[in-house]
CSV table of C-alpha atoms and ligand atoms in Angstrom, one decimal:
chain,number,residue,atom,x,y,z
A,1,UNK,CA,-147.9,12.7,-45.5
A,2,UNK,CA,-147.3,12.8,-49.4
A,3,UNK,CA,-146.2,10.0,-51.4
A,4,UNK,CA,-143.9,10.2,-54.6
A,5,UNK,CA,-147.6,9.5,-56.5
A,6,UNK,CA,-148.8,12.6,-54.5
A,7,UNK,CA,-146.1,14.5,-56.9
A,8,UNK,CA,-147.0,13.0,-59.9
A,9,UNK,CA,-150.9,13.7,-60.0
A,10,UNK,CA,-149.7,17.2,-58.6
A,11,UNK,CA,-148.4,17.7,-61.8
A,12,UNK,CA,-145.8,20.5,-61.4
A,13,UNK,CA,-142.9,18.7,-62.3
A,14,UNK,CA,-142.3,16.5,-66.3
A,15,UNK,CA,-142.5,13.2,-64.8
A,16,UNK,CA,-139.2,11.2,-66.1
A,17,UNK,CA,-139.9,7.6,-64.7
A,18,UNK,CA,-142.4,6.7,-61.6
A,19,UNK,CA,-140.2,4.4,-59.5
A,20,UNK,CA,-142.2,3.2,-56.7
A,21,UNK,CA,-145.0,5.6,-56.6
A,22,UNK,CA,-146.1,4.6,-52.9
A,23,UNK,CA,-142.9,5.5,-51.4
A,24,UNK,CA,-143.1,8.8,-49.1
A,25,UNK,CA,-142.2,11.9,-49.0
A,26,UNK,CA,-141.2,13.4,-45.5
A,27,UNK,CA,-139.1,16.3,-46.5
A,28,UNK,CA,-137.3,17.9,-49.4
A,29,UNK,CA,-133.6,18.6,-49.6
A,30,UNK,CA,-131.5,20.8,-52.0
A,31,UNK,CA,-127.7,20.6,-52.3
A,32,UNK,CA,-125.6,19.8,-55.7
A,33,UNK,CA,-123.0,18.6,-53.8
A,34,UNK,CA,-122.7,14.6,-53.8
A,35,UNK,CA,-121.4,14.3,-50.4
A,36,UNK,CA,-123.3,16.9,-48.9
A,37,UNK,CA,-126.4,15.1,-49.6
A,38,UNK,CA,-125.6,12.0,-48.9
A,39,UNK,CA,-124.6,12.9,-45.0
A,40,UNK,CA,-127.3,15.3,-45.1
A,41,UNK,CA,-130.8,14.4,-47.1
A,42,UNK,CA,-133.0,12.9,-45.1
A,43,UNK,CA,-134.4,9.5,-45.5
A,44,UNK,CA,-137.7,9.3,-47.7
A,45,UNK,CA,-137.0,13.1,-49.1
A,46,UNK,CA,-137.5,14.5,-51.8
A,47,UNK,CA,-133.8,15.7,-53.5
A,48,UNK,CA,-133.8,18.5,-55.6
A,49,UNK,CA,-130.5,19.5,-57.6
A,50,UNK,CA,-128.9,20.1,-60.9
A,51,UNK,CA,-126.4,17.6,-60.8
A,52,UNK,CA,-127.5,14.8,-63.3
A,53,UNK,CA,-125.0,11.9,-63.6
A,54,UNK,CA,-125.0,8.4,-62.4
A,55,UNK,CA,-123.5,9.8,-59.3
A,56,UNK,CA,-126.9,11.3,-58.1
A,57,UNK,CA,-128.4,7.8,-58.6
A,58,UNK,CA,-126.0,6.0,-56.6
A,59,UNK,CA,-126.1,8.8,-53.7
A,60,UNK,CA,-130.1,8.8,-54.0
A,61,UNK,CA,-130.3,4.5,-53.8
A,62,UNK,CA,-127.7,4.5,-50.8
A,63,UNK,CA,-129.1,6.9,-49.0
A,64,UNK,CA,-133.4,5.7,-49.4
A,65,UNK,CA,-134.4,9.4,-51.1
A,66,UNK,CA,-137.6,8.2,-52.6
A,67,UNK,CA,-137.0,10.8,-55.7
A,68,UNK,CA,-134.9,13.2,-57.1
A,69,UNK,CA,-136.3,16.2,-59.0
A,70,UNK,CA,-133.7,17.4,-61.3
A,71,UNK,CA,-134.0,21.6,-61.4
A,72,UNK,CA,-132.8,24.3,-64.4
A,73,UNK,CA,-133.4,22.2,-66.8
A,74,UNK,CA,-130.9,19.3,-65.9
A,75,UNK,CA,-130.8,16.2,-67.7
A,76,UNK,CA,-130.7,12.0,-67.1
A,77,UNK,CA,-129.5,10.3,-69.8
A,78,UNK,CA,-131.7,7.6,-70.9
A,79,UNK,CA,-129.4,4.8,-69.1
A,80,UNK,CA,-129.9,6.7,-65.8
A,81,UNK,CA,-133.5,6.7,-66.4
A,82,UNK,CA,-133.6,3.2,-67.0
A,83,UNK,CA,-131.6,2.5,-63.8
A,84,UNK,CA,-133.5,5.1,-61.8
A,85,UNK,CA,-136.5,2.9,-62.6
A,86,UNK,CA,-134.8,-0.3,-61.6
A,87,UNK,CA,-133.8,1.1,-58.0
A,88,UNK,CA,-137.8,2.1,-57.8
A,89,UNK,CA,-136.7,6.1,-57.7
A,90,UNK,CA,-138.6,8.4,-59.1
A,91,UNK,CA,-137.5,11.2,-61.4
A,92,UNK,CA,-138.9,14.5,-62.2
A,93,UNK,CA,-137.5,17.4,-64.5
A,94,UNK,CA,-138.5,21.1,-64.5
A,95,UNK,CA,-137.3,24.4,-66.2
A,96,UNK,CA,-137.7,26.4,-62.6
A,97,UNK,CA,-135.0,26.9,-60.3
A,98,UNK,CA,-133.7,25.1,-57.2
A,99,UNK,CA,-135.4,26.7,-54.8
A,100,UNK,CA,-139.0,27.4,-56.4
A,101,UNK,CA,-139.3,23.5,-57.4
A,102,UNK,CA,-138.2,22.7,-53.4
A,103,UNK,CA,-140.6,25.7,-52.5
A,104,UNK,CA,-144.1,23.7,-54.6
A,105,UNK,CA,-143.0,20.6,-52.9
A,106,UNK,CA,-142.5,22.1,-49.4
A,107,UNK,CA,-146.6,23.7,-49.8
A,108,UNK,CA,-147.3,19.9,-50.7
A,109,UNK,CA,-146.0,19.1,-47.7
A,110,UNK,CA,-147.8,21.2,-45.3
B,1,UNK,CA,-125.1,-18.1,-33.5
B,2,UNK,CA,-121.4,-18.3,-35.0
B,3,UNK,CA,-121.7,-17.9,-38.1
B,4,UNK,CA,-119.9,-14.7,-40.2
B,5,UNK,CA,-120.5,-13.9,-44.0
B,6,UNK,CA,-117.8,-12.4,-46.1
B,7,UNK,CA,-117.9,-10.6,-49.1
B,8,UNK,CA,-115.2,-9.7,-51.4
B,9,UNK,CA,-115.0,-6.5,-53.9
B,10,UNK,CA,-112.3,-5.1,-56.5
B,11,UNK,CA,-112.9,-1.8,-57.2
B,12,UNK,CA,-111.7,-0.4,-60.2
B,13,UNK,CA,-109.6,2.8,-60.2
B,14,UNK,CA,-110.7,5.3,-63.2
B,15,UNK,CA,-114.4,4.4,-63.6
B,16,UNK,CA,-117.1,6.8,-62.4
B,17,UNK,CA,-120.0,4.6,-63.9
B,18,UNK,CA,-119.6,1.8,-62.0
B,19,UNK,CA,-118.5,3.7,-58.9
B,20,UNK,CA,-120.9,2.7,-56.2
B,21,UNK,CA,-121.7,-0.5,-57.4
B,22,UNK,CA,-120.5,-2.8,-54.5
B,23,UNK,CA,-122.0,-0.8,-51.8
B,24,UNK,CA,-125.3,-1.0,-53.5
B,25,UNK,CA,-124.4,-5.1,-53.7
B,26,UNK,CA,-124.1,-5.2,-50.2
B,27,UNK,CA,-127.3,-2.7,-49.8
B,28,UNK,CA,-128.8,-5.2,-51.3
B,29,UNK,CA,-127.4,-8.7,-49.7
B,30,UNK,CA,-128.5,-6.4,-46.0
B,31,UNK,CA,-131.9,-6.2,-47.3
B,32,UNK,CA,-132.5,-9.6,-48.1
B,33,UNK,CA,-130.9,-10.5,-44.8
B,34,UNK,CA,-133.8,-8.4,-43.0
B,35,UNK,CA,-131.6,-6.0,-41.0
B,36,UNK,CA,-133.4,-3.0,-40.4
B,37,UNK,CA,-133.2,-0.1,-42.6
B,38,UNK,CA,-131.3,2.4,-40.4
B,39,UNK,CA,-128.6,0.2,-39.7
B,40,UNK,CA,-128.4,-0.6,-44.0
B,41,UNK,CA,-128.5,3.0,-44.4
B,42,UNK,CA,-125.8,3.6,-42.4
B,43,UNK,CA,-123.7,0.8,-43.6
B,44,UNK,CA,-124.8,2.0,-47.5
B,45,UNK,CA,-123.4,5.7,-47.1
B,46,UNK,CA,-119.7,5.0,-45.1
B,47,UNK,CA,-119.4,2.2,-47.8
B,48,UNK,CA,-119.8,4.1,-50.8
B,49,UNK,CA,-118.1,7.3,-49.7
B,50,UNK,CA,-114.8,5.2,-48.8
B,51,UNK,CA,-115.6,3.1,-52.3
B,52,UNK,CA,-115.8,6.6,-54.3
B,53,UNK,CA,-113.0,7.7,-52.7
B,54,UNK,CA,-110.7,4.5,-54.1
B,55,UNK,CA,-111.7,5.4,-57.4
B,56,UNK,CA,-111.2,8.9,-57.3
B,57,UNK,CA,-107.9,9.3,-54.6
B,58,UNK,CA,-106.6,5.6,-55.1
B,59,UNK,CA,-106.7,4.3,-58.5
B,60,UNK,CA,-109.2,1.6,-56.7
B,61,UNK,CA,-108.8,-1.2,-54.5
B,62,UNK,CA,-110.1,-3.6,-52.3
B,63,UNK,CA,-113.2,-4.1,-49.8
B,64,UNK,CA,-114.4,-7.0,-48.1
B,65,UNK,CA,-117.5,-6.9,-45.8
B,66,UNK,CA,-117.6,-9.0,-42.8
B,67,UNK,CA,-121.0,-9.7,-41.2
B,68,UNK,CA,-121.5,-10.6,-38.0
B,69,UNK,CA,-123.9,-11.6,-35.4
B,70,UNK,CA,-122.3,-8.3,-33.7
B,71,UNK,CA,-121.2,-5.9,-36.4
B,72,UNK,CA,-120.8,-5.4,-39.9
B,73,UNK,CA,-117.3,-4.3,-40.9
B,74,UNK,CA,-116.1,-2.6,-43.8
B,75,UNK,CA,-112.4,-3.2,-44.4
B,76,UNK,CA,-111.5,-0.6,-47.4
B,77,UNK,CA,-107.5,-1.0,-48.8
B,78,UNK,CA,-105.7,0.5,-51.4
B,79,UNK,CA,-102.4,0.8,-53.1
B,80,UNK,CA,-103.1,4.5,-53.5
B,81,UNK,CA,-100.9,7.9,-52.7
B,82,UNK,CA,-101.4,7.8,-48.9
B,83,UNK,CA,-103.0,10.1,-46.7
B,84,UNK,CA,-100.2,12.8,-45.3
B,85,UNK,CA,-102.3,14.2,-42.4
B,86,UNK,CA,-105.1,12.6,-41.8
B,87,UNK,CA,-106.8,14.5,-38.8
B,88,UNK,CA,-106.2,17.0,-41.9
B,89,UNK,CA,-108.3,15.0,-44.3
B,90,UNK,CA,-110.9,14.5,-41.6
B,91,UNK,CA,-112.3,17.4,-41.7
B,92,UNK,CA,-115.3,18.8,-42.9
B,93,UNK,CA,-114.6,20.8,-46.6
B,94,UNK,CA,-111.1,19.7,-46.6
B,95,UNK,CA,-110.8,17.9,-50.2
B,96,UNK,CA,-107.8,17.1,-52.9
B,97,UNK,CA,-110.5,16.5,-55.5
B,98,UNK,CA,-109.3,17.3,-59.2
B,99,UNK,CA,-111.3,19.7,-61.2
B,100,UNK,CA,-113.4,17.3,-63.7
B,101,UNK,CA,-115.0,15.4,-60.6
B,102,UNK,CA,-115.7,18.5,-59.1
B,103,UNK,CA,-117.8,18.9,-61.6
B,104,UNK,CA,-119.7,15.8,-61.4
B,105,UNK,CA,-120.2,16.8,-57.7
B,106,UNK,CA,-117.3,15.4,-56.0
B,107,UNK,CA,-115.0,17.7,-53.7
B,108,UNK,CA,-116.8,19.0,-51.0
B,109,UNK,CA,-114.5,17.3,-48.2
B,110,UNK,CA,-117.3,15.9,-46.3
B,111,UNK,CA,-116.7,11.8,-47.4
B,112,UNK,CA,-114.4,10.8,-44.5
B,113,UNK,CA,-116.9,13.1,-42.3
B,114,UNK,CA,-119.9,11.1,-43.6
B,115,UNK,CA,-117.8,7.4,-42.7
B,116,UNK,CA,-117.2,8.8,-39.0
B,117,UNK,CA,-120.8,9.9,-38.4
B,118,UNK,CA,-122.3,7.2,-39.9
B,119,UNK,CA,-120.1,3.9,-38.3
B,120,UNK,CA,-119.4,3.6,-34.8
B,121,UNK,CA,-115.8,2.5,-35.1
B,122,UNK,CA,-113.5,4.1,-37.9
B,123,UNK,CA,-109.9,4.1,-38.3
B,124,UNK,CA,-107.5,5.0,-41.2
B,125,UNK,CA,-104.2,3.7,-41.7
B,126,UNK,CA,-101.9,5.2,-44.2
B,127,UNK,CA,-99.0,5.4,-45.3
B,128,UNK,CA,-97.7,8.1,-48.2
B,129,UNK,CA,-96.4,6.3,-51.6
B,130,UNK,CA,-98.2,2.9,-49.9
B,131,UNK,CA,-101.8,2.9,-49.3
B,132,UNK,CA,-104.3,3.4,-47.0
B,133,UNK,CA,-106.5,0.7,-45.2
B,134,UNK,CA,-110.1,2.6,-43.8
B,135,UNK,CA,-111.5,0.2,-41.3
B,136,UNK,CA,-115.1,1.1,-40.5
B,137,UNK,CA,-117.8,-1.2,-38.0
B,138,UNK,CA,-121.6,-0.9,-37.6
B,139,UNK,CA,-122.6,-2.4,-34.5
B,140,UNK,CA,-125.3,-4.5,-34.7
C,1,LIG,N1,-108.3,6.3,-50.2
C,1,LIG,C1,-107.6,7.5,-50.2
C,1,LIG,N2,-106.4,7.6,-50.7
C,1,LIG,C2,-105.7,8.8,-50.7
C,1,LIG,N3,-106.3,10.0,-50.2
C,1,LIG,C3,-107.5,9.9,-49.7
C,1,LIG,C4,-108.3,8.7,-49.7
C,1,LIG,N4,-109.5,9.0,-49.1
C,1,LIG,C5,-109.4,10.3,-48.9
C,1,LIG,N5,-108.3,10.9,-49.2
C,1,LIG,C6,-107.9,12.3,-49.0
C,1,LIG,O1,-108.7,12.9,-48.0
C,1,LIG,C7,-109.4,14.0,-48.6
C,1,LIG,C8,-110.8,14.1,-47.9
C,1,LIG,O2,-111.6,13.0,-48.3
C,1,LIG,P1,-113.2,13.2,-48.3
C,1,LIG,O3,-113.8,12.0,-48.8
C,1,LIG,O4,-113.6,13.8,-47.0
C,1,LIG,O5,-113.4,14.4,-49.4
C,1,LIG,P2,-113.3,14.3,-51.0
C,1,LIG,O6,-113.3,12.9,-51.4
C,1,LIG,O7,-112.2,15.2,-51.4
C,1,LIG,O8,-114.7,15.0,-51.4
C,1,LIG,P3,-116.2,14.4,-51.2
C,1,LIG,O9,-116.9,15.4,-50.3
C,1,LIG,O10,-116.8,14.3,-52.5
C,1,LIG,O11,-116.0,13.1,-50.5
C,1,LIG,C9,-109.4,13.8,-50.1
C,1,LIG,O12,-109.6,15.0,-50.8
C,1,LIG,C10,-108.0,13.1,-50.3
C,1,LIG,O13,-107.0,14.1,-50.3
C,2,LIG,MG1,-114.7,11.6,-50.7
């Protein structure tokens, strides 16, 4: 099993804030859809999109995703940083597509 | 054990910010209460997709959250539009979402979906050009 720290040493990803860095990481997910995701994404996964708004925060906290890794380039703003941190979610950013970041999580994961 | 907690929310109609914020309140009230985490997941998602869908389909409203020693109930009521058909609504990918919260991820018609799957009692009651009152239990 990996944990959110697992993804951060890995180093693939621009780290945007560390959350709770002992929470795990069971499976990753990839929808852009809010509502999608939050019936969908399994508990302690890793959620890879290109939606960035406060909305993906709220879905992510609700629903216990331990960390969202924002794909193409997507963006936080600083305020959703800040309250990604408070909720103890981690953040990543990276230029690559959807499916290539979920793919160098999925070889973490097995 | 007699006891029941209730909590009390006004949602505001037009603000996507804040959207979400009294379902993480009562994620967070559940947590300190020490209920187990499946049971404040499930309570977490039907919350906020009934709460998101005050603020965008209602202009806002009201929830109160009435806990228990059996179940934790979720009584949602607005003073919005209505629901015309509702069996309609229910189902998966059906959505009335306007265009600019599509784009902020909104619209894919699975919301009322999510509230059925995720509560073990649900039932809407609504009226067009009154409201709509979304009932919703977790057994405990
Ligand atoms: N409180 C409400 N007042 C009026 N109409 C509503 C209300 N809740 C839901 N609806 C109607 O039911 C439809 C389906 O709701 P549902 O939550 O499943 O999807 P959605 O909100 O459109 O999209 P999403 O997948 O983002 O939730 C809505 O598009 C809307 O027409
Ligand atoms: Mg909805």
């Amino acid at each position: 099993m990996i944990t959110t720290q697992t993804l951060i040493d890995a180093g693939i990803f621009t780290l945007k804030t560390q959350g709770d860095p002992a929470k795990s990481i069971k499976k990753v997910f990839c929808c852009d859809l809010l509502s999608i995701a939050m019936g969908k994404a399994p508990a302690e996964s890793a959620w890879v999109t290109v939606m960035g708004n406060r909305n993906t925060l709220a879905v992510a906290s609700l629903a216990d995703i331990s960390c969202i890794v924002l794909a193409e380039g997507t963006a936080f703003q600083d305020a959703e940083i800040e309250c990604a941190s408070q909720e103890g979610i981690a953040v990543f950013a990276t230029e690559l597509p959807i499916f290539d970041a979920a793919l160098k999580i999925q070889e973490l994961l097995s | 054990m007699e006891e029941q907690l209730i909590f009390n929310y006004t949602i505001p109609g037009d603000d996507f910010t804040r959207a979400g914020e009294a379902s993480s309140s009562v994620k967070n009230k559940l947590k300190k209460m020490g209920l187990d985490s499946g049971t404040i997941r499930k309570v977490s998602i039907a919350m906020y997709e009934g709460e998101i869908n005050m603020v965008i389909h209602a202009d806002g409203g009201a929830i109160t959250v009435e806990i228990s020693p059996e179940k934790i109930r979720m009584i949602l009521a607005d003073t919005g539009p209505g629901i015309a058909d509702i069996d309609k609504a229910m189902e998966n990918g059906y959505s009335t979402a306007p265009e600019e919260v599509r784009s902020l991820g909104f619209g894919a018609g699975m919301g009322l979906p999510n509230m059925k799957k995720y509560t073990d009692y649900m039932n809407i009651d609504s009226t067009v050009g009154v409201g709509t009152t979304v009932t919703m239990d977790v057994y405990l």
